[in-house]
Short mmCIF file of C-alpha atoms in Angstrom, two decimals:
data_model
loop_
_atom_site.label_atom_id
_atom_site.label_comp_id
_atom_site.label_asym_id
_atom_site.label_seq_id
_atom_site.Cartn_x
_atom_site.Cartn_y
_atom_site.Cartn_z
CA MET A 1 -16.28 -10.51 13.90
CA GLN A 2 -13.80 -10.77 11.05
CA HIS A 3 -11.22 -8.06 10.27
CA ASP A 4 -9.45 -7.42 7.00
CA ASP A 5 -6.09 -5.73 7.45
CA GLY A 6 -4.17 -4.18 4.62
CA MET A 7 -1.35 -1.92 3.62
CA LEU A 8 -1.09 0.10 0.43
CA VAL A 9 2.50 0.71 -0.67
CA ALA A 10 3.24 2.33 -4.02
CA PRO A 11 5.58 4.90 -5.55
CA THR A 12 5.00 8.65 -5.62
CA GLY A 13 2.37 9.63 -8.17
CA PHE A 14 0.67 6.22 -8.19
CA GLY A 15 -2.54 7.59 -6.70
CA LYS A 16 -2.45 5.91 -3.29
CA THR A 17 -4.86 8.41 -1.78
CA VAL A 18 -7.41 7.90 -4.56
CA VAL A 19 -7.07 4.10 -4.42
CA ALA A 20 -7.40 4.06 -0.63
CA ALA A 21 -10.39 6.43 -0.66
CA ASN A 22 -12.19 4.22 -3.19
CA LEU A 23 -11.46 1.04 -1.23
CA ILE A 24 -12.67 2.62 2.01
CA ALA A 25 -15.83 3.98 0.37
CA SER A 26 -16.62 0.62 -1.23
CA LYS A 27 -16.34 -1.15 2.14
CA GLY A 28 -18.35 1.51 4.00
CA VAL A 29 -16.12 1.28 7.05
CA THR A 30 -14.28 3.57 9.45
CA ILE A 31 -10.49 3.49 9.31
CA LEU A 32 -7.52 4.59 11.36
CA VAL A 33 -4.34 5.74 9.58
CA LEU A 34 -1.12 5.71 11.59
CA ILE A 35 2.12 7.28 10.41
CA PRO A 36 5.39 8.07 12.17
CA ARG A 37 5.39 11.57 13.64
CA GLU A 38 8.71 12.30 11.94
CA THR A 39 7.06 11.71 8.58
CA MET A 40 4.66 14.60 9.20
CA ILE A 41 7.32 16.86 10.67
CA ASN A 42 9.67 16.33 7.72
CA SER A 43 7.05 16.34 4.96
CA PRO A 44 7.05 19.19 2.44
CA ARG A 45 4.15 21.61 2.83
#
């Protein structure tokens, strides 16, 4: 089985969520997103 790994890095307002959602949908795969816990704790709500 072959795996394609990737990372999407772009500035605020680029549309990373939209780009990632489209890539995931086009591949028809399940993904796992990992972020540092501190990122979530310190993120604006």
